[in-house]
């Protein structure tokens, strides 16, 4: 695991974007694994800037997103479909037909999740998976649990996640209670993993996930067992690392 400490959010975003840009330059048909949340917004802005400057080409790239709220229409402004269109897909030349996000609008959870897992497999897997981290160490929407979920599945969100994400909705009541997410097994199959975290509120979970015990009660800790992980932090998120 390589841990890069940037001085601030802007530098974290640039350095992390450079990791993805390097993959795309080496292999224009890179299969990207993408993430939502506030943390990667700056990274996406850097990729869009690179594209606009003619430095990046997404025409052959494809993508699979980590997760989606169950029950939100694709055009709901808090859906991850909407987030990705706004922050990346509509601003670069990726073919929309080559972008995939779990279908939160499909009420049949089993079918939606099985189809998503099969689509990732059929595509040949993810080349580089971007991850943010929840305050409780969740990745995608894999919440702390007794075991590491293997495949794309439907999860009940924890109160801590509902409350953290309620800032983006009009009220906590409006936050969906369930989500479809790649499993930990799905994530661990990616060839390369890139984690971003910023801010003092993430410092304790960064320390626990990357220097503590590997345990499903801190889902991100499993990344210690992945052979190719790059973690890009700002100084605040890195502040409790020895
Ligand atoms: C959500 C997403 C995660 C994300 C997490 C942290 O719950 N499902 O993929 O990593 O939020 O979000 P933020 O970056 O806003 O702290």
Tab-separated table of C-alpha atoms in Angstrom, residues 92-228:
chain	number	residue	atom	x	y	z
A	92	UNK	CA	-16.073	14.326	-21.054
A	93	UNK	CA	-16.288	12.149	-24.173
A	94	UNK	CA	-17.079	8.858	-22.457
A	95	UNK	CA	-19.798	6.940	-24.326
A	96	UNK	CA	-22.874	6.936	-22.027
A	97	UNK	CA	-23.558	3.376	-23.206
A	98	UNK	CA	-20.259	2.377	-21.586
A	99	UNK	CA	-21.090	3.824	-18.164
A	100	UNK	CA	-22.808	1.652	-15.578
A	101	UNK	CA	-24.290	2.484	-12.178
A	102	UNK	CA	-26.339	-0.046	-10.170
A	103	UNK	CA	-30.003	0.357	-11.083
A	104	UNK	CA	-31.510	1.803	-7.920
A	105	UNK	CA	-34.785	2.289	-9.790
A	106	UNK	CA	-35.183	-1.487	-10.154
A	107	UNK	CA	-37.217	-2.596	-7.124
A	108	UNK	CA	-36.103	-6.216	-7.623
A	109	UNK	CA	-32.955	-6.028	-5.499
A	110	UNK	CA	-31.728	-9.521	-6.264
A	111	UNK	CA	-32.058	-9.091	-10.012
A	112	UNK	CA	-30.517	-5.606	-10.003
A	113	UNK	CA	-27.501	-6.758	-7.993
A	114	UNK	CA	-26.976	-10.064	-9.825
A	115	UNK	CA	-27.165	-8.330	-13.200
A	116	UNK	CA	-24.638	-5.736	-12.081
A	117	UNK	CA	-22.152	-8.280	-10.784
A	118	UNK	CA	-22.519	-10.287	-14.008
A	119	UNK	CA	-21.969	-7.180	-16.139
A	120	UNK	CA	-18.690	-6.403	-14.350
A	121	UNK	CA	-17.548	-9.996	-14.847
A	122	UNK	CA	-18.575	-10.012	-18.496
A	123	UNK	CA	-16.630	-6.800	-19.128
A	124	UNK	CA	-13.499	-8.427	-17.734
A	125	UNK	CA	-13.471	-6.699	-14.351
A	126	UNK	CA	-12.414	-3.259	-13.195
A	127	UNK	CA	-8.891	-1.983	-13.929
A	128	UNK	CA	-8.770	0.817	-11.375
A	129	UNK	CA	-11.315	1.279	-8.603
A	130	UNK	CA	-11.666	4.694	-6.992
A	131	UNK	CA	-12.913	4.692	-3.392
A	132	UNK	CA	-13.899	7.266	-0.817
A	133	UNK	CA	-14.489	6.208	2.768
A	134	UNK	CA	-17.409	6.686	5.103
A	135	UNK	CA	-16.725	7.868	8.663
A	136	UNK	CA	-17.340	4.311	9.857
A	137	UNK	CA	-14.931	2.834	7.294
A	138	UNK	CA	-17.552	1.865	4.747
A	139	UNK	CA	-16.454	1.551	1.125
A	140	UNK	CA	-19.131	1.710	-1.519
A	141	UNK	CA	-22.039	1.131	0.847
A	142	UNK	CA	-20.450	-1.876	2.566
A	143	UNK	CA	-21.253	-1.002	6.147
A	144	UNK	CA	-19.473	-2.429	9.217
A	145	UNK	CA	-20.650	-6.028	9.579
A	146	UNK	CA	-19.720	-9.460	10.899
A	147	UNK	CA	-18.322	-10.539	7.559
A	148	UNK	CA	-17.098	-9.066	4.282
A	149	UNK	CA	-19.882	-9.219	1.655
A	150	UNK	CA	-18.628	-10.922	-1.492
A	151	UNK	CA	-20.828	-9.637	-4.302
A	152	UNK	CA	-23.057	-6.774	-5.344
A	153	UNK	CA	-25.944	-6.789	-2.887
A	154	UNK	CA	-28.665	-4.726	-1.240
A	155	UNK	CA	-27.711	-3.158	2.108
A	156	UNK	CA	-29.536	-1.468	4.955
A	157	UNK	CA	-27.748	1.817	5.567
A	158	UNK	CA	-26.600	2.507	9.126
A	159	UNK	CA	-27.894	5.460	11.113
A	160	UNK	CA	-24.396	7.010	10.930
A	161	UNK	CA	-24.416	6.873	7.114
A	162	UNK	CA	-28.002	8.154	6.891
A	163	UNK	CA	-27.120	11.040	9.161
A	164	UNK	CA	-23.835	11.809	7.317
A	165	UNK	CA	-25.588	11.777	3.938
A	166	UNK	CA	-28.665	13.677	5.139
A	167	UNK	CA	-26.743	16.941	4.588
A	168	UNK	CA	-27.372	16.459	0.881
A	169	UNK	CA	-31.123	15.839	1.212
A	170	UNK	CA	-33.829	18.194	2.493
A	171	UNK	CA	-34.145	16.082	5.643
A	172	UNK	CA	-32.874	12.800	7.135
A	173	UNK	CA	-36.309	11.234	6.442
A	174	UNK	CA	-35.693	11.628	2.717
A	175	UNK	CA	-32.442	9.637	2.712
A	176	UNK	CA	-33.146	6.185	1.269
A	177	UNK	CA	-32.743	3.415	3.848
A	178	UNK	CA	-31.219	0.937	1.429
A	179	UNK	CA	-28.676	0.870	-1.359
A	180	UNK	CA	-27.235	-1.502	-3.946
A	181	UNK	CA	-23.472	-1.764	-3.687
A	182	UNK	CA	-20.590	-3.736	-5.108
A	183	UNK	CA	-19.485	-6.220	-2.450
A	184	UNK	CA	-16.091	-6.174	-0.794
A	185	UNK	CA	-15.261	-9.190	-2.962
A	186	UNK	CA	-16.225	-7.225	-6.091
A	187	UNK	CA	-14.036	-4.300	-5.022
A	188	UNK	CA	-11.072	-6.517	-4.122
A	189	UNK	CA	-11.089	-8.030	-7.635
A	190	UNK	CA	-10.137	-4.656	-9.182
A	191	UNK	CA	-6.574	-4.746	-10.482
A	192	UNK	CA	-5.683	-1.457	-8.838
A	193	UNK	CA	-7.368	0.542	-6.078
A	194	UNK	CA	-7.168	4.289	-5.437
A	195	UNK	CA	-8.503	5.670	-2.137
A	196	UNK	CA	-9.060	9.356	-1.415
A	197	UNK	CA	-9.830	10.930	1.965
A	198	UNK	CA	-9.627	14.457	3.284
A	199	UNK	CA	-10.386	16.420	6.419
A	200	UNK	CA	-9.883	15.862	10.147
A	201	UNK	CA	-13.228	14.049	10.413
A	202	UNK	CA	-11.665	11.166	8.426
A	203	UNK	CA	-8.347	11.067	10.368
A	204	UNK	CA	-9.359	8.399	12.904
A	205	UNK	CA	-10.920	6.073	10.340
A	206	UNK	CA	-7.893	6.483	8.044
A	207	UNK	CA	-5.651	5.408	10.915
A	208	UNK	CA	-7.893	2.483	11.897
A	209	UNK	CA	-8.423	1.259	8.329
A	210	UNK	CA	-4.828	1.358	7.166
A	211	UNK	CA	-2.812	0.691	10.327
A	212	UNK	CA	-5.298	-1.250	12.492
A	213	UNK	CA	-6.588	-4.813	12.427
A	214	UNK	CA	-8.206	-6.173	9.259
A	215	UNK	CA	-11.819	-6.669	10.296
A	216	UNK	CA	-15.284	-6.454	8.698
A	217	UNK	CA	-16.187	-3.973	11.437
A	218	UNK	CA	-13.902	-1.563	9.524
A	219	UNK	CA	-14.686	-2.575	5.919
A	220	UNK	CA	-11.881	-0.479	4.354
A	221	UNK	CA	-9.294	-2.382	6.424
A	222	UNK	CA	-9.527	-5.272	3.920
A	223	UNK	CA	-7.619	-3.060	1.477
A	224	UNK	CA	-4.464	-3.866	3.454
A	225	UNK	CA	-4.656	-7.280	1.747
A	226	UNK	CA	-4.932	-5.906	-1.811
A	227	UNK	CA	-1.657	-6.032	-3.780
A	228	UNK	CA	-1.967	-2.629	-5.498
